Amino acid sequence: MTSAPLSNSTAHWRALDAAHHLHPFSDTKALNAEGVRVITRAEGVYVFDSDGNRILDGMSGLWCSQVGHGRRAIVDAIAQQLHQLDYYNTFFKTTHPGAAELAAAISEVAPAHMNHVFFTSGGSEAVDTVLRMVRHYWAAMGKPEKSIFISRRNGYHGSTMGGASLGGMKPMHAQGGLPIPGIIHVAQPYWWAEGGEMSREEFGLYAAREVARAIDEAGPENVAAFIGEPIQGAGGVVIPPANYWPEVEKICRERDVLLVCDEVICGFGRTGQWFGAQFMGVKPDLVTFAKGVTSGYFPLGGVIVGDRVAEGFIEHGGDFNHGYTYSGHPGGCAAALANLRIMHEEKLVDRVRTDIGPYLQERWLKLAEHPLVGEARMVGLIGALELTPEKATRAAFAAEEGTIGLICRDFSFREGLVMRAVRDGMILAPPFTLSHEEADELVAIVWRVLDLTHAELLKRSLMVPVPRVPARAA
């Protein structure tokens, strides 16, 4: 007779999970057969699993743990707020101190021309809010025909119907009847995989002018906005050529198309500036945010609205028939205010720009010397490694896309580091509190993981190159 697993054991939690929990972005049958990893606690830049293994959290949870794990000040702020006011809505002509103070605090660190905030529960809701807000703005301004959105292939804007439609992920579009109408997808600024023989600068202009081409073909009088991540996160940390974003902004201004920066990943310091738009040198009309605003301690997101849109929206828009039960939740606002206080007091955004960012970047970029790495790139504390069987031609692997990345990811977890696989590359976004010693540990693990992966690919005869299709022929 087999005895039941102990109630505080890995086997017990795995059994419960397999019996009742449907995971996001997962093949449930395959996951249940393999067995999930059970994370039980976290501290600083490390998480710990139910078997006692310490794992360096190289992805900040899911891009969100700016100040690291276990910050008592944030936990206490949430508890104190919930003891005083556990919940009230921001409908019915009401607010509460946290919502008002957080809106002001976010406006203070946002670009100077952005002074209004609409709160949501997370990033996907923020993107859906932008869809409705932008279309309502243009209708209020007497141009209801301006309703089309331009976004990018391989961009990620969440997994709601609107967000997944704006995103350019083919696997998401293959499910649920997506995308919804009124969205046009254009080339992404991904020089490594799609630049062909073009220089980075040539490709940056090419990708930007694809935005112009799409707007002109649809008719500028019909296009409401262009939306893009300053750096594409889930798409593989695609860092655009330096001339891309300024050219996109110029194109949008010339055609009276609103510019939306999806800052759910880049916002709140990830690039070494408070927002990725500031790093890229552009002034968006709207910004979506979530994740880093609370460092993941409480769900909260929103939209920062530029003065032009806010003025038209407020003066001519009347009722905006949109909102969420948890828009400006008191607990979320308390978490965000405490998180921002820590970021200011410890100068963490400056630290990403002038200290730990450059320190890790120098070591990360040297990983390009590994025989398996075709390109290492990093801005602030967000980076990627492109794995390739043939550096000189930037070739892809002949194996099914994703095979090599998953092999590398599994070695990474085994060796004690969370890195995420995207196609056949690896991406990284550690907490801002990462020390120099922890950065050294991180890079040492990556070297070891690359060696293990390279040896495994040679053993399985997977180092077979195939040429990539350049963007002009896509």
Short mmCIF file of C-alpha atoms in Angstrom, two decimals:
data_model
loop_
_atom_site.label_atom_id
_atom_site.label_comp_id
_atom_site.label_asym_id
_atom_site.label_seq_id
_atom_site.Cartn_x
_atom_site.Cartn_y
_atom_site.Cartn_z
CA MET A 1 0.00 0.00 0.00
CA THR A 2 1.41 3.41 -0.99
CA SER A 3 1.13 6.03 1.74
CA ALA A 4 -0.09 9.53 0.90
CA PRO A 5 2.55 12.24 0.56
CA LEU A 6 3.16 14.52 3.53
CA SER A 7 1.03 17.67 3.44
CA ASN A 8 4.13 19.90 3.34
CA SER A 9 6.03 17.92 0.73
CA THR A 10 6.88 18.58 -2.90
CA ALA A 11 4.91 15.47 -3.90
CA HIS A 12 1.80 16.75 -2.09
CA TRP A 13 1.89 20.18 -3.74
CA ARG A 14 2.61 18.69 -7.16
CA ALA A 15 -0.34 16.33 -6.80
CA LEU A 16 -2.69 19.16 -5.81
CA ASP A 17 -1.40 21.33 -8.63
CA ALA A 18 -1.83 18.62 -11.23
CA ALA A 19 -5.34 17.86 -10.00
CA HIS A 20 -6.67 21.42 -9.86
CA HIS A 21 -4.39 24.15 -11.27
CA LEU A 22 -4.42 25.26 -14.91
CA HIS A 23 -1.19 27.18 -15.57
CA PRO A 24 -0.82 30.15 -17.95
CA PHE A 25 1.01 29.57 -21.24
CA SER A 26 1.43 25.85 -20.50
CA ASP A 27 0.65 22.46 -21.99
CA THR A 28 -1.10 21.14 -18.90
CA LYS A 29 -0.83 17.48 -19.85
CA ALA A 30 2.92 17.71 -20.46
CA LEU A 31 3.48 19.84 -17.37
CA ASN A 32 1.62 17.43 -15.10
CA ALA A 33 3.63 14.53 -16.47
CA GLU A 34 6.89 16.34 -15.78
CA GLY A 35 5.91 17.82 -12.42
CA VAL A 36 6.02 21.48 -11.49
CA ARG A 37 8.75 23.27 -9.58
CA VAL A 38 7.36 24.46 -6.24
CA ILE A 39 8.72 27.82 -5.01
CA THR A 40 8.15 28.29 -1.29
CA ARG A 41 10.00 31.47 -0.29
CA ALA A 42 12.15 34.31 -1.57
CA GLU A 43 14.74 36.72 -0.20
CA GLY A 44 16.75 39.41 -1.95
CA VAL A 45 17.58 38.19 -5.46
CA TYR A 46 16.99 34.51 -4.66
CA VAL A 47 13.99 32.18 -4.62
CA PHE A 48 13.94 28.81 -2.87
CA ASP A 49 12.07 25.69 -3.93
CA SER A 50 10.38 23.05 -1.82
CA ASP A 51 13.45 20.81 -2.02
CA GLY A 52 15.65 23.50 -0.47
CA ASN A 53 17.41 24.62 -3.67
CA ARG A 54 18.47 28.28 -3.87
CA ILE A 55 17.89 29.80 -7.32
CA LEU A 56 19.05 33.24 -8.45
CA ASP A 57 15.98 35.04 -9.77
CA GLY A 58 17.39 36.28 -13.06
CA MET A 59 13.92 37.24 -14.34
CA SER A 60 12.74 39.31 -11.33
CA GLY A 61 9.81 36.94 -11.01
CA LEU A 62 8.11 37.95 -14.26
CA TRP A 63 10.02 41.18 -15.01
CA CYS A 64 8.60 42.85 -11.90
CA SER A 65 10.76 42.53 -8.76
CA GLN A 66 12.67 45.84 -9.03
CA VAL A 67 13.53 46.13 -5.32
CA GLY A 68 14.05 42.42 -4.69
CA HIS A 69 12.15 39.95 -2.54
CA GLY A 70 11.33 40.15 1.15
CA ARG A 71 11.11 43.94 1.56
CA ARG A 72 9.36 44.32 4.92
CA ALA A 73 8.51 47.99 4.33
CA ILE A 74 6.22 47.09 1.42
CA VAL A 75 4.58 44.19 3.24
CA ASP A 76 3.96 46.38 6.30
CA ALA A 77 2.55 49.20 4.16
CA ILE A 78 0.04 46.80 2.56
CA ALA A 79 -0.96 45.35 5.95
CA GLN A 80 -1.37 48.78 7.54
CA GLN A 81 -3.49 49.96 4.62
CA LEU A 82 -5.74 46.90 4.69
CA HIS A 83 -6.27 47.30 8.44
CA GLN A 84 -7.38 50.89 7.85
CA LEU A 85 -9.22 50.57 4.51
CA ASP A 86 -9.25 47.11 3.01
CA TYR A 87 -11.16 48.10 -0.12
CA TYR A 88 -13.25 50.76 -1.71
CA ASN A 89 -13.85 51.53 -5.35
CA THR A 90 -13.02 54.67 -7.32
CA PHE A 91 -16.40 54.78 -9.05
CA PHE A 92 -19.34 56.76 -7.59
CA LYS A 93 -17.49 60.10 -7.37
CA THR A 94 -15.08 58.71 -4.74
CA THR A 95 -11.36 58.31 -4.22
CA HIS A 96 -9.10 57.41 -1.31
CA PRO A 97 -5.77 58.89 -0.17
CA GLY A 98 -3.65 56.15 -1.72
CA ALA A 99 -5.10 56.52 -5.21
CA ALA A 100 -4.70 60.30 -5.19
CA GLU A 101 -1.17 60.16 -3.77
CA LEU A 102 -0.02 57.41 -6.13
CA ALA A 103 -1.37 59.20 -9.20
CA ALA A 104 0.66 62.25 -8.14
CA ALA A 105 3.77 60.16 -7.37
CA ILE A 106 3.67 58.47 -10.78
CA SER A 107 3.16 61.80 -12.54
CA GLU A 108 6.23 63.09 -10.73
CA VAL A 109 8.55 60.45 -12.24
CA ALA A 110 6.80 60.27 -15.62
CA PRO A 111 7.90 62.44 -18.56
CA ALA A 112 7.11 66.11 -17.84
CA HIS A 113 4.21 66.29 -20.29
CA MET A 114 2.36 63.37 -18.65
CA ASN A 115 0.27 64.29 -15.60
CA HIS A 116 -2.79 62.02 -15.42
CA VAL A 117 -3.13 58.34 -14.45
CA PHE A 118 -5.88 55.75 -14.94
CA PHE A 119 -5.50 52.66 -12.72
CA THR A 120 -6.05 49.01 -13.65
CA SER A 121 -5.26 45.65 -12.06
CA GLY A 122 -2.39 44.83 -14.40
CA GLY A 123 -0.71 45.32 -17.74
CA SER A 124 -3.18 43.50 -19.98
CA GLU A 125 -6.02 45.62 -18.60
CA ALA A 126 -3.89 48.72 -19.14
CA VAL A 127 -3.49 47.88 -22.83
CA ASP A 128 -7.21 47.24 -23.24
CA THR A 129 -7.80 50.59 -21.54
CA VAL A 130 -5.57 52.29 -24.12
CA LEU A 131 -7.57 50.73 -26.94
CA ARG A 132 -10.80 52.19 -25.60
CA MET A 133 -9.31 55.46 -24.35
CA VAL A 134 -7.63 56.33 -27.65
CA ARG A 135 -10.69 55.54 -29.73
CA HIS A 136 -12.89 57.53 -27.33
CA TYR A 137 -10.44 60.45 -27.49
CA TRP A 138 -10.58 60.64 -31.27
CA ALA A 139 -14.37 60.36 -31.25
CA ALA A 140 -14.53 63.17 -28.70
CA MET A 141 -12.31 65.27 -30.97
CA GLY A 142 -14.73 64.78 -33.85
CA LYS A 143 -12.69 62.13 -35.67
CA PRO A 144 -14.36 58.79 -34.88
CA GLU A 145 -12.99 57.27 -38.06
CA LYS A 146 -9.50 57.33 -36.49
CA SER A 147 -9.76 53.87 -34.92
CA ILE A 148 -7.02 51.66 -36.43
CA PHE A 149 -4.02 50.67 -34.30
CA ILE A 150 -0.58 49.87 -35.72
CA SER A 151 1.52 47.42 -33.72
CA ARG A 152 4.41 45.06 -34.37
CA ARG A 153 4.87 41.44 -35.22
CA ASN A 154 6.35 39.58 -32.25
CA GLY A 155 5.40 42.41 -29.89
CA TYR A 156 3.70 41.44 -26.64
CA HIS A 157 0.89 43.49 -25.10
CA GLY A 158 -0.78 41.03 -22.75
CA SER A 159 -3.22 38.17 -23.13
CA THR A 160 -6.69 39.73 -22.99
CA MET A 161 -8.62 39.85 -26.27
CA GLY A 162 -7.46 43.40 -26.96
CA GLY A 163 -3.92 42.98 -25.67
CA ALA A 164 -3.31 39.69 -27.47
CA SER A 165 -4.71 41.18 -30.67
CA LEU A 166 -2.40 44.19 -30.47
CA GLY A 167 0.49 41.86 -29.75
CA GLY A 168 2.02 40.15 -32.74
CA MET A 169 2.45 36.63 -31.37
CA LYS A 170 1.31 34.02 -33.90
CA PRO A 171 0.69 31.26 -31.33
CA MET A 172 -1.69 33.58 -29.47
CA HIS A 173 -3.48 34.60 -32.66
CA ALA A 174 -4.01 30.92 -33.48
CA GLN A 175 -6.35 30.58 -30.50
CA GLY A 176 -9.61 32.35 -29.72
CA GLY A 177 -10.33 34.02 -33.04
CA LEU A 178 -7.63 36.69 -32.81
CA PRO A 179 -6.77 39.34 -33.71
CA ILE A 180 -9.88 41.48 -33.41
CA PRO A 181 -10.52 43.91 -36.31
CA GLY A 182 -8.87 47.28 -36.63
CA ILE A 183 -5.25 46.26 -35.98
CA ILE A 184 -2.37 46.21 -38.48
CA HIS A 185 0.94 44.50 -37.66
CA VAL A 186 4.25 45.70 -39.08
CA ALA A 187 7.90 44.66 -38.97
CA GLN A 188 9.71 44.54 -35.65
CA PRO A 189 13.12 46.24 -35.24
CA TYR A 190 14.92 42.90 -34.72
CA TRP A 191 18.21 43.36 -36.56
CA TRP A 192 19.83 40.10 -35.40
CA ALA A 193 17.23 37.80 -36.91
CA GLU A 194 15.73 39.94 -39.68
CA GLY A 195 18.29 42.55 -40.69
CA GLY A 196 19.94 40.48 -43.42
CA GLU A 197 22.76 42.43 -45.09
CA MET A 198 21.55 45.81 -43.80
CA SER A 199 23.54 47.69 -41.18
CA ARG A 200 21.80 48.31 -37.86
CA GLU A 201 21.17 51.92 -38.87
CA GLU A 202 19.75 50.96 -42.26
CA PHE A 203 17.53 48.38 -40.65
CA GLY A 204 16.35 50.83 -37.97
CA LEU A 205 15.11 53.19 -40.68
CA TYR A 206 13.60 50.31 -42.65
CA ALA A 207 11.59 49.05 -39.66
CA ALA A 208 10.44 52.56 -38.74
CA ARG A 209 9.36 53.30 -42.29
CA GLU A 210 7.27 50.16 -42.27
CA VAL A 211 5.17 52.02 -39.70
CA ALA A 212 4.84 54.93 -42.14
CA ARG A 213 3.93 52.57 -44.97
CA ALA A 214 1.16 50.94 -42.89
CA ILE A 215 -0.28 54.29 -41.81
CA ASP A 216 -0.24 55.66 -45.34
CA GLU A 217 -1.84 52.54 -46.80
CA ALA A 218 -4.64 52.62 -44.22
CA GLY A 219 -4.96 56.39 -44.54
CA PRO A 220 -3.72 58.64 -41.69
CA GLU A 221 -7.30 59.87 -41.26
CA ASN A 222 -8.21 56.31 -40.18
CA VAL A 223 -5.25 55.52 -37.88
CA ALA A 224 -5.60 56.24 -34.17
CA ALA A 225 -2.26 55.18 -32.72
CA PHE A 226 0.96 53.22 -32.97
CA ILE A 227 1.81 51.06 -29.94
CA GLY A 228 5.15 49.44 -29.17
CA GLU A 229 7.36 48.35 -26.30
CA PRO A 230 10.51 50.52 -26.05
CA ILE A 231 12.35 47.18 -25.82
CA GLN A 232 10.36 44.08 -26.77
CA GLY A 233 10.47 41.91 -23.68
CA ALA A 234 8.65 38.62 -24.22
CA GLY A 235 9.58 38.87 -27.90
CA GLY A 236 13.20 38.20 -26.92
CA VAL A 237 14.56 41.50 -25.52
CA VAL A 238 14.64 43.11 -28.95
CA ILE A 239 16.63 46.34 -28.49
CA PRO A 240 15.94 48.55 -31.52
CA PRO A 241 18.68 50.41 -33.41
CA ALA A 242 19.16 53.87 -31.89
CA ASN A 243 17.52 55.64 -34.84
CA TYR A 244 14.31 53.56 -34.77
CA TRP A 245 12.21 55.23 -32.07
CA PRO A 246 12.99 58.86 -33.02
CA GLU A 247 12.00 58.05 -36.61
CA VAL A 248 8.77 56.37 -35.47
CA GLU A 249 7.90 59.40 -33.37
CA LYS A 250 8.55 61.73 -36.32
CA ILE A 251 6.34 59.56 -38.56
CA CYS A 252 3.48 59.60 -36.05
CA ARG A 253 3.68 63.37 -35.48
CA GLU A 254 3.66 64.10 -39.21
CA ARG A 255 0.50 62.00 -39.64
CA ASP A 256 -1.33 63.01 -36.44
CA VAL A 257 -1.18 59.48 -35.05
CA LEU A 258 -0.88 59.01 -31.27
CA LEU A 259 2.26 57.32 -29.94
CA VAL A 260 1.76 54.72 -27.21
CA CYS A 261 4.67 53.17 -25.31
CA ASP A 262 3.86 49.89 -23.59
CA GLU A 263 6.10 50.20 -20.52
CA VAL A 264 4.79 47.22 -18.56
CA ILE A 265 8.33 45.77 -18.67
CA CYS A 266 10.56 48.79 -19.29
CA GLY A 267 8.78 51.16 -16.90
CA PHE A 268 10.01 52.03 -13.42
CA GLY A 269 13.71 51.84 -14.01
CA ARG A 270 14.50 48.74 -16.04
CA THR A 271 16.50 50.69 -18.68
CA GLY A 272 18.25 52.98 -16.17
CA GLN A 273 15.65 55.70 -16.78
CA TRP A 274 12.27 55.81 -15.08
CA PHE A 275 10.65 54.93 -18.41
CA GLY A 276 11.95 53.35 -21.59
CA ALA A 277 10.58 56.23 -23.65
CA GLN A 278 13.01 58.53 -21.86
CA PHE A 279 15.86 56.16 -22.67
CA MET A 280 14.82 56.10 -26.32
CA GLY A 281 14.43 59.90 -26.43
CA VAL A 282 10.75 60.09 -27.39
CA LYS A 283 7.64 61.70 -25.88
CA PRO A 284 4.69 59.31 -26.00
CA ASP A 285 1.06 60.37 -25.76
CA LEU A 286 0.17 57.44 -23.50
CA VAL A 287 2.18 54.94 -21.45
CA THR A 288 0.97 51.62 -20.05
CA PHE A 289 2.55 50.33 -16.84
CA ALA A 290 2.28 47.51 -14.27
CA LYS A 291 4.83 45.02 -12.83
CA GLY A 292 7.63 47.23 -11.48
CA VAL A 293 5.30 49.85 -10.03
CA THR A 294 4.74 47.55 -7.03
CA SER A 295 7.74 45.24 -7.58
CA GLY A 296 5.17 42.46 -7.79
CA TYR A 297 4.05 42.73 -4.16
CA PHE A 298 0.47 43.54 -5.22
CA PRO A 299 -1.33 43.50 -8.60
CA LEU A 300 -1.61 47.02 -10.02
CA GLY A 301 -1.27 48.65 -13.42
CA GLY A 302 -2.47 51.63 -15.35
CA VAL A 303 -2.13 54.19 -18.10
CA ILE A 304 -0.23 57.47 -17.85
CA VAL A 305 -1.89 60.00 -20.13
CA GLY A 306 -0.11 62.88 -21.83
CA ASP A 307 -1.45 66.40 -21.49
CA ARG A 308 -2.73 66.62 -25.09
CA VAL A 309 -4.89 63.53 -24.76
CA ALA A 310 -5.91 64.28 -21.18
CA GLU A 311 -7.10 67.76 -22.10
CA GLY A 312 -9.21 66.55 -25.01
CA PHE A 313 -10.45 63.59 -23.02
CA ILE A 314 -11.47 65.71 -20.02
CA GLU A 315 -12.86 68.73 -21.87
CA HIS A 316 -14.76 66.92 -24.62
CA GLY A 317 -15.07 63.25 -23.65
CA GLY A 318 -17.86 63.28 -21.09
CA ASP A 319 -18.35 59.94 -19.34
CA PHE A 320 -15.66 57.33 -20.04
CA ASN A 321 -17.66 54.14 -19.67
CA HIS A 322 -14.75 51.97 -18.65
CA GLY A 323 -13.14 50.80 -15.41
CA TYR A 324 -12.38 47.90 -13.10
CA THR A 325 -13.43 46.78 -9.65
CA TYR A 326 -9.82 47.03 -8.51
CA SER A 327 -8.86 50.28 -10.27
CA GLY A 328 -6.71 51.96 -7.63
CA HIS A 329 -7.09 49.22 -5.00
CA PRO A 330 -5.96 50.61 -1.62
CA GLY A 331 -3.58 47.72 -1.04
CA GLY A 332 -2.03 48.09 -4.48
CA CYS A 333 -1.60 51.83 -4.02
CA ALA A 334 0.06 51.30 -0.64
CA ALA A 335 2.43 48.75 -2.16
CA ALA A 336 3.31 51.06 -5.03
CA LEU A 337 3.92 54.08 -2.79
CA ALA A 338 6.18 52.03 -0.50
CA ASN A 339 7.98 50.57 -3.51
CA LEU A 340 8.56 54.00 -5.06
CA ARG A 341 9.79 55.30 -1.71
CA ILE A 342 12.42 52.54 -1.60
CA MET A 343 13.43 53.24 -5.19
CA HIS A 344 13.90 56.95 -4.41
CA GLU A 345 15.68 56.44 -1.08
CA GLU A 346 18.08 53.81 -2.44
CA LYS A 347 18.47 55.63 -5.78
CA LEU A 348 17.82 52.35 -7.59
CA VAL A 349 17.11 53.83 -11.01
CA ASP A 350 20.41 55.72 -10.84
CA ARG A 351 22.06 52.50 -9.68
CA VAL A 352 20.81 50.66 -12.76
CA ARG A 353 22.16 53.44 -14.98
CA THR A 354 25.54 54.09 -13.33
CA ASP A 355 26.48 51.10 -11.16
CA ILE A 356 25.04 47.59 -11.38
CA GLY A 357 23.80 48.08 -14.95
CA PRO A 358 27.24 48.89 -16.44
CA TYR A 359 28.90 46.32 -14.15
CA LEU A 360 26.67 43.46 -15.33
CA GLN A 361 26.63 44.70 -18.95
CA GLU A 362 30.43 44.53 -19.22
CA ARG A 363 30.42 40.89 -18.10
CA TRP A 364 27.27 39.96 -20.02
CA LEU A 365 28.63 41.26 -23.33
CA LYS A 366 31.74 39.10 -22.94
CA LEU A 367 29.47 36.06 -23.19
CA ALA A 368 29.48 36.73 -26.94
CA GLU A 369 32.93 35.09 -26.92
CA HIS A 370 31.31 31.71 -26.21
CA PRO A 371 31.14 29.51 -29.33
CA LEU A 372 27.38 29.12 -28.94
CA VAL A 373 26.57 32.85 -28.64
CA GLY A 374 26.09 34.99 -31.73
CA GLU A 375 25.14 38.19 -29.93
CA ALA A 376 24.99 39.36 -26.32
CA ARG A 377 23.04 42.58 -25.72
CA MET A 378 21.87 44.48 -22.67
CA VAL A 379 20.41 47.86 -21.73
CA GLY A 380 20.10 48.75 -18.06
CA LEU A 381 19.19 45.42 -16.48
CA ILE A 382 17.44 43.74 -19.41
CA GLY A 383 19.46 41.56 -21.74
CA ALA A 384 19.53 38.64 -24.16
CA LEU A 385 21.83 36.04 -25.67
CA GLU A 386 21.27 34.89 -29.24
CA LEU A 387 22.32 31.24 -29.60
CA THR A 388 23.51 30.17 -33.03
CA PRO A 389 25.27 27.23 -34.71
CA GLU A 390 27.15 29.64 -37.00
CA LYS A 391 28.18 33.08 -35.76
CA ALA A 392 29.38 34.56 -39.05
CA THR A 393 26.00 34.24 -40.79
CA ARG A 394 23.74 34.70 -37.73
CA ALA A 395 22.21 31.35 -38.69
CA ALA A 396 19.24 29.70 -37.02
CA PHE A 397 19.23 26.09 -35.87
CA ALA A 398 17.79 23.40 -38.12
CA ALA A 399 15.98 21.86 -35.15
CA GLU A 400 12.39 22.93 -34.45
CA GLU A 401 12.36 26.50 -33.18
CA GLY A 402 12.60 26.61 -29.40
CA THR A 403 14.35 23.27 -28.97
CA ILE A 404 17.76 24.73 -28.20
CA GLY A 405 16.40 27.48 -25.97
CA LEU A 406 14.52 24.99 -23.81
CA ILE A 407 17.61 22.78 -23.47
CA CYS A 408 19.57 25.82 -22.29
CA ARG A 409 16.79 26.96 -19.95
CA ASP A 410 16.57 23.58 -18.26
CA PHE A 411 20.33 23.56 -17.64
CA SER A 412 20.02 27.08 -16.22
CA PHE A 413 17.37 26.08 -13.67
CA ARG A 414 19.39 23.01 -12.74
CA GLU A 415 22.49 25.13 -12.15
CA GLY A 416 20.63 27.62 -9.95
CA LEU A 417 19.63 30.54 -12.21
CA VAL A 418 16.27 31.57 -13.65
CA MET A 419 16.76 32.59 -17.28
CA ARG A 420 13.90 32.54 -19.75
CA ALA A 421 14.05 30.96 -23.19
CA VAL A 422 12.53 32.81 -26.15
CA ARG A 423 12.80 30.82 -29.37
CA ASP A 424 16.50 29.80 -29.35
CA GLY A 425 17.77 32.67 -27.23
CA MET A 426 17.99 33.38 -23.53
CA ILE A 427 16.78 36.51 -21.77
CA LEU A 428 17.53 38.06 -18.39
CA ALA A 429 16.13 40.86 -16.18
CA PRO A 430 17.38 40.61 -12.57
CA PRO A 431 16.30 42.76 -9.61
CA PHE A 432 17.88 46.22 -9.27
CA THR A 433 19.33 45.22 -5.89
CA LEU A 434 21.69 42.66 -7.48
CA SER A 435 25.14 43.10 -5.91
CA HIS A 436 28.43 42.96 -7.80
CA GLU A 437 29.19 39.60 -6.19
CA GLU A 438 25.79 38.26 -7.20
CA ALA A 439 26.34 39.57 -10.73
CA ASP A 440 29.64 37.66 -10.86
CA GLU A 441 27.84 34.54 -9.64
CA LEU A 442 25.15 35.02 -12.28
CA VAL A 443 27.61 35.32 -15.15
CA ALA A 444 29.64 32.34 -13.91
CA ILE A 445 26.48 30.23 -13.95
CA VAL A 446 25.66 31.41 -17.48
CA TRP A 447 29.12 30.39 -18.74
CA ARG A 448 28.62 26.95 -17.17
CA VAL A 449 25.12 26.65 -18.66
CA LEU A 450 26.39 27.59 -22.12
CA ASP A 451 29.15 24.98 -21.86
CA LEU A 452 26.65 22.32 -20.84
CA THR A 453 24.24 23.31 -23.62
CA HIS A 454 26.98 23.36 -26.25
CA ALA A 455 28.17 19.92 -25.22
CA GLU A 456 24.61 18.58 -25.30
CA LEU A 457 23.98 20.00 -28.78
CA LEU A 458 27.18 18.45 -30.12
CA LYS A 459 26.26 15.13 -28.51
CA ARG A 460 22.81 15.22 -30.16
CA SER A 461 24.12 16.55 -33.50
CA LEU A 462 21.98 19.70 -33.22
CA MET A 463 24.61 22.26 -34.27
CA VAL A 464 23.11 22.40 -37.78
CA PRO A 465 22.68 25.88 -39.34
CA VAL A 466 19.93 27.16 -41.60
CA PRO A 467 19.88 30.66 -43.13
CA ARG A 468 17.46 33.27 -41.83
CA VAL A 469 14.95 35.12 -44.01
CA PRO A 470 15.80 38.85 -44.04
CA ALA A 471 13.05 41.37 -43.35
CA ARG A 472 12.78 42.61 -46.94
CA ALA A 473 11.68 39.16 -48.05
CA ALA A 474 9.38 38.50 -45.08
#
